[in-house]
Amino acid sequence: MFRVLIPIAAALLLAACGGEAPRVPITPKKEPAAEVGYATPPMVSRIETTAAGVILTGSAPAGAPVRLASPEGASLSASADNKGVWRLTMAPAATPRLFGLSTTQGARTIQAQGYLLLTPEGLGYQLRAGAGAIRIGTVAAPAITAFDFDREGAAMVSGVAPAGTAITVRADGRQSADGRATAAGRFAISLTQPLTPGVHVIKVFNDGAEKSATIDTSPAASLTDGPFRSSGTPAGLRVDWMTPGGGVQSTVIID
């Protein structure tokens, strides 16, 4: 699994986003059963770019306040309606942005899982510590949507495929993992062996279809200027970001 290193700056993004986010294991787990006191965290379900700006639509407990906060300290607020739907509108930006999403229930602050990444093109991704990034909204299947890895070479490929179909992942021609798309048509599959630093060809086979991406897994440099850094790569946007546990994870958004 992804190993976690603890730099001094680990709390920067968490403080900016209003609290401590939950840690997420690299192996996806089933949703927890309902329990006394459990509160559903807020989430973003749709992102639209319009003349009015970037519109985020999501869910939260009915009537609950919702807060979207950036590492720089800026924040936007909304309230879920009686059906648990909330909306926020923000100005577009020329650079990638990272946000923490939270709600409150009484004296409790409930963080969304991971962080919200917004690209200049108006696409949204849920970045998850120790797990694969999730593209927000509808994506035509099959597709590789993201590739996550850490400094130790542990990696996970994420994407969309027909619901329930079997998936095989190969790295540099070698079979590296098997999995299956969920009922929602998404997959996040961990590679069985760490990848060495450098360029690798990742191929995903599903029901006769093949998708590939060429990824540079060079370890992320230290985050000295903030809790995340973005850069362009031939495969797509790369974001090196600090996890809640203090490690550095790299997410490549596949074009």
PDB file of C-alpha atoms in Angstrom:
ATOM      1  CA  MET A   1       0.000   0.000   0.000  1.00  0.00           C
ATOM      2  CA  PHE A   2       0.978   3.615  -0.164  1.00  0.00           C
ATOM      3  CA  ARG A   3       3.475   4.435   2.588  1.00  0.00           C
ATOM      4  CA  VAL A   4       3.023   7.701   4.452  1.00  0.00           C
ATOM      5  CA  LEU A   5       5.868  10.064   5.281  1.00  0.00           C
ATOM      6  CA  ILE A   6       5.385  12.881   7.781  1.00  0.00           C
ATOM      7  CA  PRO A   7       6.801  16.295   6.790  1.00  0.00           C
ATOM      8  CA  ILE A   8       6.440  19.274   9.125  1.00  0.00           C
ATOM      9  CA  ALA A   9       3.994  20.977   6.752  1.00  0.00           C
ATOM     10  CA  ALA A  10       1.428  18.167   6.950  1.00  0.00           C
ATOM     11  CA  ALA A  11      -1.295  20.325   8.512  1.00  0.00           C
ATOM     12  CA  LEU A  12      -1.260  23.168   5.966  1.00  0.00           C
ATOM     13  CA  LEU A  13      -4.049  22.024   3.685  1.00  0.00           C
ATOM     14  CA  LEU A  14      -6.092  20.563   6.524  1.00  0.00           C
ATOM     15  CA  ALA A  15      -6.004  23.813   8.474  1.00  0.00           C
ATOM     16  CA  ALA A  16      -7.014  25.790   5.412  1.00  0.00           C
ATOM     17  CA  CYS A  17      -9.897  23.449   4.720  1.00  0.00           C
ATOM     18  CA  GLY A  18     -11.246  23.604   8.255  1.00  0.00           C
ATOM     19  CA  GLY A  19     -10.324  20.331   9.913  1.00  0.00           C
ATOM     20  CA  GLU A  20      -8.838  16.879   9.600  1.00  0.00           C
ATOM     21  CA  ALA A  21      -9.935  14.754   6.641  1.00  0.00           C
ATOM     22  CA  PRO A  22     -10.315  10.991   7.019  1.00  0.00           C
ATOM     23  CA  ARG A  23      -7.535   8.705   5.834  1.00  0.00           C
ATOM     24  CA  VAL A  24      -8.437   6.389   2.970  1.00  0.00           C
ATOM     25  CA  PRO A  25      -6.903   2.922   2.435  1.00  0.00           C
ATOM     26  CA  ILE A  26      -5.447   2.098  -0.968  1.00  0.00           C
ATOM     27  CA  THR A  27      -7.714  -0.950  -1.256  1.00  0.00           C
ATOM     28  CA  PRO A  28     -11.279   0.313  -1.768  1.00  0.00           C
ATOM     29  CA  LYS A  29     -13.608  -0.820   0.965  1.00  0.00           C
ATOM     30  CA  LYS A  30     -17.348  -1.246   1.120  1.00  0.00           C
ATOM     31  CA  GLU A  31     -19.331   1.668   2.444  1.00  0.00           C
ATOM     32  CA  PRO A  32     -19.713   1.509   6.242  1.00  0.00           C
ATOM     33  CA  ALA A  33     -23.022   0.357   7.607  1.00  0.00           C
ATOM     34  CA  ALA A  34     -25.231   3.027   9.087  1.00  0.00           C
ATOM     35  CA  GLU A  35     -24.571   3.575  12.750  1.00  0.00           C
ATOM     36  CA  VAL A  36     -25.793   5.803  15.531  1.00  0.00           C
ATOM     37  CA  GLY A  37     -24.416   9.314  15.060  1.00  0.00           C
ATOM     38  CA  TYR A  38     -23.154   8.642  11.546  1.00  0.00           C
ATOM     39  CA  ALA A  39     -23.488  11.679   9.280  1.00  0.00           C
ATOM     40  CA  THR A  40     -23.301  11.484   5.509  1.00  0.00           C
ATOM     41  CA  PRO A  41     -20.384  13.618   4.295  1.00  0.00           C
ATOM     42  CA  PRO A  42     -21.019  16.203   1.573  1.00  0.00           C
ATOM     43  CA  MET A  43     -20.085  15.419  -2.008  1.00  0.00           C
ATOM     44  CA  VAL A  44     -19.950  17.026  -5.450  1.00  0.00           C
ATOM     45  CA  SER A  45     -21.986  15.253  -8.122  1.00  0.00           C
ATOM     46  CA  ARG A  46     -21.914  17.683 -11.052  1.00  0.00           C
ATOM     47  CA  ILE A  47     -19.750  20.519 -12.382  1.00  0.00           C
ATOM     48  CA  GLU A  48     -20.847  22.909 -15.129  1.00  0.00           C
ATOM     49  CA  THR A  49     -18.987  25.778 -16.776  1.00  0.00           C
ATOM     50  CA  THR A  50     -21.391  28.540 -17.794  1.00  0.00           C
ATOM     51  CA  ALA A  51     -21.308  32.234 -18.593  1.00  0.00           C
ATOM     52  CA  ALA A  52     -22.051  32.849 -14.912  1.00  0.00           C
ATOM     53  CA  GLY A  53     -19.019  30.851 -13.790  1.00  0.00           C
ATOM     54  CA  VAL A  54     -18.307  27.321 -12.580  1.00  0.00           C
ATOM     55  CA  ILE A  55     -21.383  25.799 -10.946  1.00  0.00           C
ATOM     56  CA  LEU A  56     -20.931  22.957  -8.457  1.00  0.00           C
ATOM     57  CA  THR A  57     -23.903  20.801  -7.524  1.00  0.00           C
ATOM     58  CA  GLY A  58     -23.754  18.258  -4.749  1.00  0.00           C
ATOM     59  CA  SER A  59     -25.433  16.542  -1.843  1.00  0.00           C
ATOM     60  CA  ALA A  60     -25.384  16.915   1.945  1.00  0.00           C
ATOM     61  CA  PRO A  61     -27.818  16.284   4.801  1.00  0.00           C
ATOM     62  CA  ALA A  62     -31.014  18.280   4.237  1.00  0.00           C
ATOM     63  CA  GLY A  63     -30.641  21.864   5.458  1.00  0.00           C
ATOM     64  CA  ALA A  64     -26.977  21.453   6.358  1.00  0.00           C
ATOM     65  CA  PRO A  65     -24.452  24.226   5.687  1.00  0.00           C
ATOM     66  CA  VAL A  66     -21.728  23.400   3.168  1.00  0.00           C
ATOM     67  CA  ARG A  67     -18.282  25.015   3.040  1.00  0.00           C
ATOM     68  CA  LEU A  68     -15.719  24.879   0.243  1.00  0.00           C
ATOM     69  CA  ALA A  69     -12.280  26.113   1.360  1.00  0.00           C
ATOM     70  CA  SER A  70      -8.981  26.630  -0.448  1.00  0.00           C
ATOM     71  CA  PRO A  71      -5.474  26.258   1.042  1.00  0.00           C
ATOM     72  CA  GLU A  72      -5.089  30.037   0.779  1.00  0.00           C
ATOM     73  CA  GLY A  73      -7.965  30.526   3.208  1.00  0.00           C
ATOM     74  CA  ALA A  74     -10.682  31.645   0.789  1.00  0.00           C
ATOM     75  CA  SER A  75     -14.034  29.930   1.220  1.00  0.00           C
ATOM     76  CA  LEU A  76     -17.517  29.714  -0.262  1.00  0.00           C
ATOM     77  CA  SER A  77     -20.655  28.633   1.558  1.00  0.00           C
ATOM     78  CA  ALA A  78     -24.054  27.229   0.670  1.00  0.00           C
ATOM     79  CA  SER A  79     -26.885  25.335   2.314  1.00  0.00           C
ATOM     80  CA  ALA A  80     -28.472  22.076   1.232  1.00  0.00           C
ATOM     81  CA  ASP A  81     -32.183  22.336   0.484  1.00  0.00           C
ATOM     82  CA  ASN A  82     -34.861  20.091   1.972  1.00  0.00           C
ATOM     83  CA  LYS A  83     -33.893  17.399  -0.556  1.00  0.00           C
ATOM     84  CA  GLY A  84     -30.218  17.563   0.402  1.00  0.00           C
ATOM     85  CA  VAL A  85     -29.069  19.347  -2.774  1.00  0.00           C
ATOM     86  CA  TRP A  86     -26.690  22.326  -2.693  1.00  0.00           C
ATOM     87  CA  ARG A  87     -25.124  24.586  -5.338  1.00  0.00           C
ATOM     88  CA  LEU A  88     -22.162  26.929  -5.424  1.00  0.00           C
ATOM     89  CA  THR A  89     -21.003  29.255  -8.197  1.00  0.00           C
ATOM     90  CA  MET A  90     -17.403  30.407  -8.489  1.00  0.00           C
ATOM     91  CA  ALA A  91     -15.364  32.332 -10.999  1.00  0.00           C
ATOM     92  CA  PRO A  92     -13.291  30.314 -13.487  1.00  0.00           C
ATOM     93  CA  ALA A  93      -9.513  30.148 -13.004  1.00  0.00           C
ATOM     94  CA  ALA A  94      -6.546  29.723 -15.332  1.00  0.00           C
ATOM     95  CA  THR A  95      -4.750  27.298 -12.979  1.00  0.00           C
ATOM     96  CA  PRO A  96      -5.788  24.081 -11.175  1.00  0.00           C
ATOM     97  CA  ARG A  97      -7.412  24.578  -7.770  1.00  0.00           C
ATOM     98  CA  LEU A  98      -7.677  22.329  -4.728  1.00  0.00           C
ATOM     99  CA  PHE A  99     -10.434  22.568  -2.114  1.00  0.00           C
ATOM    100  CA  GLY A 100     -11.596  20.920   1.061  1.00  0.00           C
ATOM    101  CA  LEU A 101     -15.349  20.304   1.325  1.00  0.00           C
ATOM    102  CA  SER A 102     -17.147  20.059   4.656  1.00  0.00           C
ATOM    103  CA  THR A 103     -20.450  20.409   6.441  1.00  0.00           C
ATOM    104  CA  THR A 104     -21.458  20.726  10.091  1.00  0.00           C
ATOM    105  CA  GLN A 105     -23.957  18.858  12.214  1.00  0.00           C
ATOM    106  CA  GLY A 106     -24.366  20.496  15.582  1.00  0.00           C
ATOM    107  CA  ALA A 107     -20.838  20.929  16.928  1.00  0.00           C
ATOM    108  CA  ARG A 108     -19.405  18.327  14.544  1.00  0.00           C
ATOM    109  CA  THR A 109     -17.521  19.112  11.355  1.00  0.00           C
ATOM    110  CA  ILE A 110     -17.918  16.398   8.718  1.00  0.00           C
ATOM    111  CA  GLN A 111     -15.277  16.397   5.989  1.00  0.00           C
ATOM    112  CA  ALA A 112     -15.847  15.065   2.510  1.00  0.00           C
ATOM    113  CA  GLN A 113     -13.615  12.178   1.531  1.00  0.00           C
ATOM    114  CA  GLY A 114     -10.405  13.515  -0.001  1.00  0.00           C
ATOM    115  CA  TYR A 115     -10.070  16.860  -1.745  1.00  0.00           C
ATOM    116  CA  LEU A 116     -11.757  18.448  -4.728  1.00  0.00           C
ATOM    117  CA  LEU A 117      -9.535  19.253  -7.710  1.00  0.00           C
ATOM    118  CA  LEU A 118     -10.885  21.674 -10.319  1.00  0.00           C
ATOM    119  CA  THR A 119      -9.025  21.997 -13.604  1.00  0.00           C
ATOM    120  CA  PRO A 120      -8.958  25.164 -15.744  1.00  0.00           C
ATOM    121  CA  GLU A 121     -11.124  23.271 -18.257  1.00  0.00           C
ATOM    122  CA  GLY A 122     -13.876  22.947 -15.666  1.00  0.00           C
ATOM    123  CA  LEU A 123     -13.375  19.255 -14.875  1.00  0.00           C
ATOM    124  CA  GLY A 124     -13.551  17.977 -11.327  1.00  0.00           C
ATOM    125  CA  TYR A 125     -11.813  15.102  -9.544  1.00  0.00           C
ATOM    126  CA  GLN A 126     -12.039  13.709  -6.032  1.00  0.00           C
ATOM    127  CA  LEU A 127      -8.466  13.131  -4.854  1.00  0.00           C
ATOM    128  CA  ARG A 128      -8.319  10.339  -2.294  1.00  0.00           C
ATOM    129  CA  ALA A 129      -5.351   9.582  -0.054  1.00  0.00           C
ATOM    130  CA  GLY A 130      -4.004   6.098  -0.704  1.00  0.00           C
ATOM    131  CA  ALA A 131      -6.603   5.487  -3.400  1.00  0.00           C
ATOM    132  CA  GLY A 132      -7.441   6.432  -6.974  1.00  0.00           C
ATOM    133  CA  ALA A 133      -8.865   9.776  -8.046  1.00  0.00           C
ATOM    134  CA  ILE A 134     -12.530   9.779  -9.096  1.00  0.00           C
ATOM    135  CA  ARG A 135     -13.689  11.844 -12.073  1.00  0.00           C
ATOM    136  CA  ILE A 136     -16.844  13.768 -11.152  1.00  0.00           C
ATOM    137  CA  GLY A 137     -19.733  13.493 -13.576  1.00  0.00           C
ATOM    138  CA  THR A 138     -20.417  11.282 -16.559  1.00  0.00           C
ATOM    139  CA  VAL A 139     -17.565   9.898 -18.672  1.00  0.00           C
ATOM    140  CA  ALA A 140     -17.916   7.795 -21.825  1.00  0.00           C
ATOM    141  CA  ALA A 141     -16.716   4.226 -21.194  1.00  0.00           C
ATOM    142  CA  PRO A 142     -14.222   2.708 -21.485  1.00  0.00           C
ATOM    143  CA  ALA A 143     -11.603   5.209 -20.370  1.00  0.00           C
ATOM    144  CA  ILE A 144      -8.626   5.641 -18.051  1.00  0.00           C
ATOM    145  CA  THR A 145      -9.345   8.828 -16.114  1.00  0.00           C
ATOM    146  CA  ALA A 146      -6.492   9.006 -13.585  1.00  0.00           C
ATOM    147  CA  PHE A 147      -3.318   7.336 -12.371  1.00  0.00           C
ATOM    148  CA  ASP A 148      -2.143   7.709  -8.760  1.00  0.00           C
ATOM    149  CA  PHE A 149       1.223   6.770  -7.281  1.00  0.00           C
ATOM    150  CA  ASP A 150       3.459   7.583  -4.324  1.00  0.00           C
ATOM    151  CA  ARG A 151       7.192   7.989  -3.822  1.00  0.00           C
ATOM    152  CA  GLU A 152       7.577   4.266  -3.142  1.00  0.00           C
ATOM    153  CA  GLY A 153       6.090   3.303  -6.521  1.00  0.00           C
ATOM    154  CA  ALA A 154       2.751   1.949  -5.254  1.00  0.00           C
ATOM    155  CA  ALA A 155       0.203   2.804  -7.917  1.00  0.00           C
ATOM    156  CA  MET A 156      -3.468   2.647  -8.844  1.00  0.00           C
ATOM    157  CA  VAL A 157      -5.240   3.144 -12.168  1.00  0.00           C
ATOM    158  CA  SER A 158      -8.792   4.516 -12.238  1.00  0.00           C
ATOM    159  CA  GLY A 159     -11.405   4.875 -14.928  1.00  0.00           C
ATOM    160  CA  VAL A 160     -14.789   3.906 -16.289  1.00  0.00           C
ATOM    161  CA  ALA A 161     -16.015   0.718 -17.984  1.00  0.00           C
ATOM    162  CA  PRO A 162     -19.319  -1.070 -18.568  1.00  0.00           C
ATOM    163  CA  ALA A 163     -20.843  -2.000 -15.222  1.00  0.00           C
ATOM    164  CA  GLY A 164     -19.652  -5.285 -13.762  1.00  0.00           C
ATOM    165  CA  THR A 165     -17.200  -6.173 -16.515  1.00  0.00           C
ATOM    166  CA  ALA A 166     -13.794  -7.728 -15.844  1.00  0.00           C
ATOM    167  CA  ILE A 167     -10.670  -5.582 -16.233  1.00  0.00           C
ATOM    168  CA  THR A 168      -7.013  -6.496 -16.735  1.00  0.00           C
ATOM    169  CA  VAL A 169      -4.205  -3.983 -16.189  1.00  0.00           C
ATOM    170  CA  ARG A 170      -0.768  -4.370 -17.768  1.00  0.00           C
ATOM    171  CA  ALA A 171       2.291  -2.265 -17.037  1.00  0.00           C
ATOM    172  CA  ASP A 172       5.006  -2.335 -19.719  1.00  0.00           C
ATOM    173  CA  GLY A 173       3.438  -5.450 -21.222  1.00  0.00           C
ATOM    174  CA  ARG A 174       3.298  -7.443 -17.982  1.00  0.00           C
ATOM    175  CA  GLN A 175      -0.003  -8.327 -16.359  1.00  0.00           C
ATOM    176  CA  SER A 176      -0.079  -6.258 -13.187  1.00  0.00           C
ATOM    177  CA  ALA A 177      -3.601  -6.444 -11.786  1.00  0.00           C
ATOM    178  CA  ASP A 178      -7.145  -7.657 -12.326  1.00  0.00           C
ATOM    179  CA  GLY A 179     -10.393  -6.114 -11.186  1.00  0.00           C
ATOM    180  CA  ARG A 180     -13.979  -5.424 -12.065  1.00  0.00           C
ATOM    181  CA  ALA A 181     -16.030  -2.329 -12.745  1.00  0.00           C
ATOM    182  CA  THR A 182     -18.609  -1.467 -10.108  1.00  0.00           C
ATOM    183  CA  ALA A 183     -22.337  -1.314 -10.715  1.00  0.00           C
ATOM    184  CA  ALA A 184     -21.816   2.417 -11.317  1.00  0.00           C
ATOM    185  CA  GLY A 185     -19.332   1.628 -14.100  1.00  0.00           C
ATOM    186  CA  ARG A 186     -16.172   2.788 -12.321  1.00  0.00           C
ATOM    187  CA  PHE A 187     -12.958   1.029 -11.374  1.00  0.00           C
ATOM    188  CA  ALA A 188      -9.893   1.767  -9.228  1.00  0.00           C
ATOM    189  CA  ILE A 189      -7.350  -1.045  -9.348  1.00  0.00           C
ATOM    190  CA  SER A 190      -4.064  -1.261  -7.451  1.00  0.00           C
ATOM    191  CA  LEU A 191      -1.023  -2.596  -9.288  1.00  0.00           C
ATOM    192  CA  THR A 192       0.374  -5.670  -7.586  1.00  0.00           C
ATOM    193  CA  GLN A 193       4.010  -4.553  -7.843  1.00  0.00           C
ATOM    194  CA  PRO A 194       5.579  -1.106  -7.273  1.00  0.00           C
ATOM    195  CA  LEU A 195       6.718   0.799 -10.348  1.00  0.00           C
ATOM    196  CA  THR A 196      10.290   2.003 -10.640  1.00  0.00           C
ATOM    197  CA  PRO A 197      10.806   5.731 -11.253  1.00  0.00           C
ATOM    198  CA  GLY A 198      10.551   6.570 -14.939  1.00  0.00           C
ATOM    199  CA  VAL A 199       8.211   6.232 -17.903  1.00  0.00           C
ATOM    200  CA  HIS A 200       5.750   3.309 -18.022  1.00  0.00           C
ATOM    201  CA  VAL A 201       3.066   2.258 -20.478  1.00  0.00           C
ATOM    202  CA  ILE A 202      -0.160   1.345 -18.700  1.00  0.00           C
ATOM    203  CA  LYS A 203      -2.815  -0.585 -20.622  1.00  0.00           C
ATOM    204  CA  VAL A 204      -6.317  -1.464 -19.474  1.00  0.00           C
ATOM    205  CA  PHE A 205      -8.222  -4.261 -21.215  1.00  0.00           C
ATOM    206  CA  ASN A 206     -11.972  -4.553 -20.803  1.00  0.00           C
ATOM    207  CA  ASP A 207     -14.491  -6.613 -22.750  1.00  0.00           C
ATOM    208  CA  GLY A 208     -12.418  -6.495 -25.931  1.00  0.00           C
ATOM    209  CA  ALA A 209     -11.535  -2.806 -25.612  1.00  0.00           C
ATOM    210  CA  GLU A 210      -8.074  -1.457 -24.862  1.00  0.00           C
ATOM    211  CA  LYS A 211      -7.042   1.897 -23.408  1.00  0.00           C
ATOM    212  CA  SER A 212      -3.495   3.003 -22.697  1.00  0.00           C
ATOM    213  CA  ALA A 213      -1.557   5.844 -21.089  1.00  0.00           C
ATOM    214  CA  THR A 214       2.151   6.602 -20.837  1.00  0.00           C
ATOM    215  CA  ILE A 215       2.998   7.782 -17.324  1.00  0.00           C
ATOM    216  CA  ASP A 216       6.173   9.233 -15.816  1.00  0.00           C
ATOM    217  CA  THR A 217       6.333   8.005 -12.225  1.00  0.00           C
ATOM    218  CA  SER A 218       9.320  10.089 -11.163  1.00  0.00           C
ATOM    219  CA  PRO A 219       8.934  10.785  -7.416  1.00  0.00           C
ATOM    220  CA  ALA A 220       7.456  14.107  -6.420  1.00  0.00           C
ATOM    221  CA  ALA A 221       9.841  16.783  -5.206  1.00  0.00           C
ATOM    222  CA  SER A 222       9.228  18.237  -1.741  1.00  0.00           C
ATOM    223  CA  LEU A 223       6.238  20.551  -1.477  1.00  0.00           C
ATOM    224  CA  THR A 224       7.990  23.680  -0.277  1.00  0.00           C
ATOM    225  CA  ASP A 225       5.565  26.324  -1.584  1.00  0.00           C
ATOM    226  CA  GLY A 226       2.264  24.932  -0.374  1.00  0.00           C
ATOM    227  CA  PRO A 227       0.285  21.707   0.034  1.00  0.00           C
ATOM    228  CA  PHE A 228       0.064  20.955  -3.691  1.00  0.00           C
ATOM    229  CA  ARG A 229       1.814  21.575  -6.992  1.00  0.00           C
ATOM    230  CA  SER A 230       0.560  21.092 -10.556  1.00  0.00           C
ATOM    231  CA  SER A 231       2.416  20.652 -13.826  1.00  0.00           C
ATOM    232  CA  GLY A 232       1.666  19.585 -17.374  1.00  0.00           C
ATOM    233  CA  THR A 233       2.857  16.201 -18.683  1.00  0.00           C
ATOM    234  CA  PRO A 234       2.377  14.390 -22.026  1.00  0.00           C
ATOM    235  CA  ALA A 235      -0.247  12.185 -20.359  1.00  0.00           C
ATOM    236  CA  GLY A 236      -2.135  15.084 -18.785  1.00  0.00           C
ATOM    237  CA  LEU A 237      -2.152  17.303 -15.729  1.00  0.00           C
ATOM    238  CA  ARG A 238      -0.026  16.045 -12.816  1.00  0.00           C
ATOM    239  CA  VAL A 239      -0.834  17.145  -9.277  1.00  0.00           C
ATOM    240  CA  ASP A 240       1.531  16.370  -6.381  1.00  0.00           C
ATOM    241  CA  TRP A 241      -0.395  16.880  -3.157  1.00  0.00           C
ATOM    242  CA  MET A 242      -0.071  16.395   0.571  1.00  0.00           C
ATOM    243  CA  THR A 243      -2.271  13.705   2.075  1.00  0.00           C
ATOM    244  CA  PRO A 244      -3.976  14.082   5.473  1.00  0.00           C
ATOM    245  CA  GLY A 245      -1.342  11.736   6.908  1.00  0.00           C
ATOM    246  CA  GLY A 246       1.468  13.989   5.715  1.00  0.00           C
ATOM    247  CA  GLY A 247       2.708  11.937   2.759  1.00  0.00           C
ATOM    248  CA  VAL A 248       2.937  13.161  -0.825  1.00  0.00           C
ATOM    249  CA  GLN A 249       0.788  11.518  -3.472  1.00  0.00           C
ATOM    250  CA  SER A 250       0.871  12.188  -7.218  1.00  0.00           C
ATOM    251  CA  THR A 251      -2.239  12.130  -9.382  1.00  0.00           C
ATOM    252  CA  VAL A 252      -2.028  12.256 -13.172  1.00  0.00           C
ATOM    253  CA  ILE A 253      -5.256  13.298 -14.878  1.00  0.00           C
ATOM    254  CA  ILE A 254      -5.402  11.389 -18.161  1.00  0.00           C
ATOM    255  CA  ASP A 255      -6.394  13.486 -21.170  1.00  0.00           C
TER     256      ASP A 255
END
